[in-house]
PDB file of C-alpha atoms in Angstrom:
ATOM      1  CA  ILE A   7      -6.034 -63.184  27.702  1.00 61.00           C
ATOM      2  CA  GLN A   8      -8.051 -61.392  24.280  1.00 59.00           C
ATOM      3  CA  PRO A   9      -6.637 -58.425  22.659  1.00 49.00           C
ATOM      4  CA  LEU A  10      -7.932 -54.960  23.957  1.00 50.00           C
ATOM      5  CA  ASP A  11     -10.290 -52.875  23.364  1.00 49.00           C
ATOM      6  CA  THR A  12      -9.652 -49.110  24.049  1.00 45.00           C
ATOM      7  CA  GLU A  13     -10.817 -47.716  20.998  1.00 46.00           C
ATOM      8  CA  GLY A  14     -13.873 -45.807  21.943  1.00 45.00           C
ATOM      9  CA  ALA A  15     -12.453 -43.239  24.583  1.00 41.00           C
ATOM     10  CA  SER A  16     -13.909 -40.030  24.630  1.00 41.00           C
ATOM     11  CA  ALA A  17     -13.792 -37.945  21.351  1.00 39.00           C
ATOM     12  CA  SER A  18     -11.262 -36.108  22.227  1.00 41.00           C
ATOM     13  CA  GLY A  19      -8.842 -38.001  22.682  1.00 44.00           C
ATOM     14  CA  ALA A  20      -9.033 -37.282  27.105  1.00 46.00           C
ATOM     15  CA  GLY A  21      -8.204 -41.006  29.006  1.00 57.00           C
ATOM     16  CA  ARG A  22      -7.122 -42.694  25.808  1.00 59.00           C
ATOM     17  CA  GLY A  23      -3.791 -43.279  27.617  1.00 69.00           C
ATOM     18  CA  ASP A  24      -4.891 -43.188  30.449  1.00 93.00           C
ATOM     19  CA  ASP A  25      -6.908 -46.588  28.927  1.00 95.00           C
ATOM     20  CA  SER A  26      -4.254 -48.053  27.501  1.00 94.00           C
ATOM     21  CA  ALA A  27      -2.223 -48.178  30.995  1.00 96.00           C
ATOM     22  CA  ILE A  28      -5.018 -49.462  33.019  1.00 96.00           C
ATOM     23  CA  ALA A  29      -5.624 -51.969  29.608  1.00 95.00           C
ATOM     24  CA  GLN A  30      -2.125 -53.441  30.031  1.00 95.00           C
ATOM     25  CA  ALA A  31      -1.614 -53.142  34.190  1.00 96.00           C
ATOM     26  CA  LEU A  32      -5.315 -55.337  34.093  1.00 97.00           C
ATOM     27  CA  GLU A  33      -3.179 -57.808  31.278  1.00 94.00           C
ATOM     28  CA  ASN A  34      -0.468 -58.349  33.424  1.00 95.00           C
ATOM     29  CA  ALA A  35      -1.395 -58.631  36.597  1.00 96.00           C
ATOM     30  CA  LEU A  36      -4.486 -61.093  35.424  1.00 96.00           C
ATOM     31  CA  ALA A  37      -0.940 -63.104  34.335  1.00 94.00           C
ATOM     32  CA  GLU A  38       0.620 -62.765  37.522  1.00 95.00           C
ATOM     33  CA  GLU A  39      -2.006 -63.715  39.764  1.00 95.00           C
ATOM     34  CA  PRO A  40      -0.804 -67.132  40.670  1.00 96.00           C
ATOM     35  CA  THR A  41      -4.791 -67.924  41.590  1.00 95.00           C
ATOM     36  CA  ILE A  42      -6.347 -67.825  37.990  1.00 95.00           C
ATOM     37  CA  ASN A  43      -6.647 -70.522  36.078  1.00 92.00           C
ATOM     38  CA  PRO A  44      -4.243 -69.722  33.121  1.00 91.00           C
ATOM     39  CA  ALA A  45      -7.055 -71.887  30.799  1.00 90.00           C
ATOM     40  CA  SER A  46      -9.384 -69.177  31.882  1.00 90.00           C
ATOM     41  CA  LEU A  47      -6.915 -65.893  30.497  1.00 91.00           C
ATOM     42  CA  SER A  48      -7.285 -66.997  26.931  1.00 92.00           C
ATOM     43  CA  GLY A  49     -11.330 -66.734  27.211  1.00 92.00           C
ATOM     44  CA  LEU A  50     -11.379 -62.963  29.129  1.00 94.00           C
ATOM     45  CA  ARG A  51     -10.978 -59.845  27.183  1.00 95.00           C
ATOM     46  CA  VAL A  52     -10.251 -57.026  28.650  1.00 96.00           C
ATOM     47  CA  ALA A  53     -12.185 -53.666  27.512  1.00 96.00           C
ATOM     48  CA  VAL A  54     -11.610 -50.269  28.958  1.00 97.00           C
ATOM     49  CA  GLN A  55     -12.744 -46.569  28.150  1.00 96.00           C
ATOM     50  CA  ASN A  56     -12.400 -43.621  30.144  1.00 96.00           C
ATOM     51  CA  GLY A  57     -11.276 -45.999  33.068  1.00 96.00           C
ATOM     52  CA  ILE A  58     -14.552 -48.190  32.921  1.00 97.00           C
ATOM     53  CA  VAL A  59     -13.283 -52.070  32.755  1.00 97.00           C
ATOM     54  CA  GLU A  60     -15.764 -54.181  30.948  1.00 98.00           C
ATOM     55  CA  LEU A  61     -14.549 -57.463  31.196  1.00 98.00           C
ATOM     56  CA  SER A  62     -15.609 -60.373  29.115  1.00 97.00           C
ATOM     57  CA  GLY A  63     -15.750 -64.463  28.111  1.00 96.00           C
ATOM     58  CA  THR A  64     -15.643 -67.198  29.879  1.00 96.00           C
ATOM     59  CA  VAL A  65     -13.277 -68.567  32.504  1.00 96.00           C
ATOM     60  CA  ALA A  66     -12.674 -71.426  33.958  1.00 95.00           C
ATOM     61  CA  ASN A  67     -14.926 -71.398  37.843  1.00 96.00           C
ATOM     62  CA  SER A  68     -17.143 -68.624  39.605  1.00 97.00           C
ATOM     63  CA  HIS A  69     -13.434 -68.056  42.098  1.00 97.00           C
ATOM     64  CA  ASP A  70     -11.193 -66.598  38.575  1.00 97.00           C
ATOM     65  CA  ARG A  71     -14.380 -64.562  37.787  1.00 97.00           C
ATOM     66  CA  ASN A  72     -14.680 -63.001  41.489  1.00 97.00           C
ATOM     67  CA  ARG A  73     -11.078 -62.474  41.572  1.00 97.00           C
ATOM     68  CA  ALA A  74     -10.027 -60.975  37.778  1.00 97.00           C
ATOM     69  CA  GLU A  75     -13.365 -58.306  39.428  1.00 98.00           C
ATOM     70  CA  ALA A  76     -10.587 -57.464  42.613  1.00 98.00           C
ATOM     71  CA  ILE A  77      -7.721 -57.671  41.030  1.00 97.00           C
ATOM     72  CA  ALA A  78      -9.403 -54.643  38.235  1.00 97.00           C
ATOM     73  CA  GLN A  79     -11.331 -52.569  40.474  1.00 97.00           C
ATOM     74  CA  ARG A  80      -8.107 -52.205  42.694  1.00 96.00           C
ATOM     75  CA  LEU A  81      -6.120 -50.771  40.412  1.00 96.00           C
ATOM     76  CA  ALA A  82      -5.304 -46.651  40.074  1.00 95.00           C
ATOM     77  CA  GLY A  83      -7.317 -45.150  37.036  1.00 95.00           C
ATOM     78  CA  VAL A  84     -10.289 -47.903  37.530  1.00 96.00           C
ATOM     79  CA  ALA A  85     -14.176 -45.850  37.806  1.00 96.00           C
ATOM     80  CA  LYS A  86     -15.952 -48.833  37.518  1.00 97.00           C
ATOM     81  CA  VAL A  87     -15.730 -52.548  36.159  1.00 98.00           C
ATOM     82  CA  ILE A  88     -18.795 -54.010  34.994  1.00 98.00           C
ATOM     83  CA  ASN A  89     -18.280 -57.833  35.015  1.00 98.00           C
ATOM     84  CA  GLN A  90     -20.509 -59.840  32.550  1.00 98.00           C
ATOM     85  CA  LEU A  91     -17.529 -62.467  32.892  1.00 97.00           C
ATOM     86  CA  LYS A  92     -19.356 -66.640  32.620  1.00 97.00           C
ATOM     87  CA  VAL A  93     -18.358 -69.891  33.955  1.00 96.00           C
ATOM     88  CA  ASP A  94     -18.138 -72.426  31.627  1.00 89.00           C
TER      89      ASP A  94
END
């Protein structure tokens, strides 16, 4: 999993801590998920802004793409998931 990008939290700073917590929780959940190919994690990037999670990069297969999205959607504080992951 590539470094997380939470720089774009709202101008007032509201949500920045929540975005960081969401990003960390997602990173942990993906790393602990036994059904995701570990090779997929190295090409996956996560960005969180105002509760909106964006997944980008490349993963090994469509299962990993769909599973990453499902894991992100189930996390507390996530308002929306934008899945731009590509299958290699």
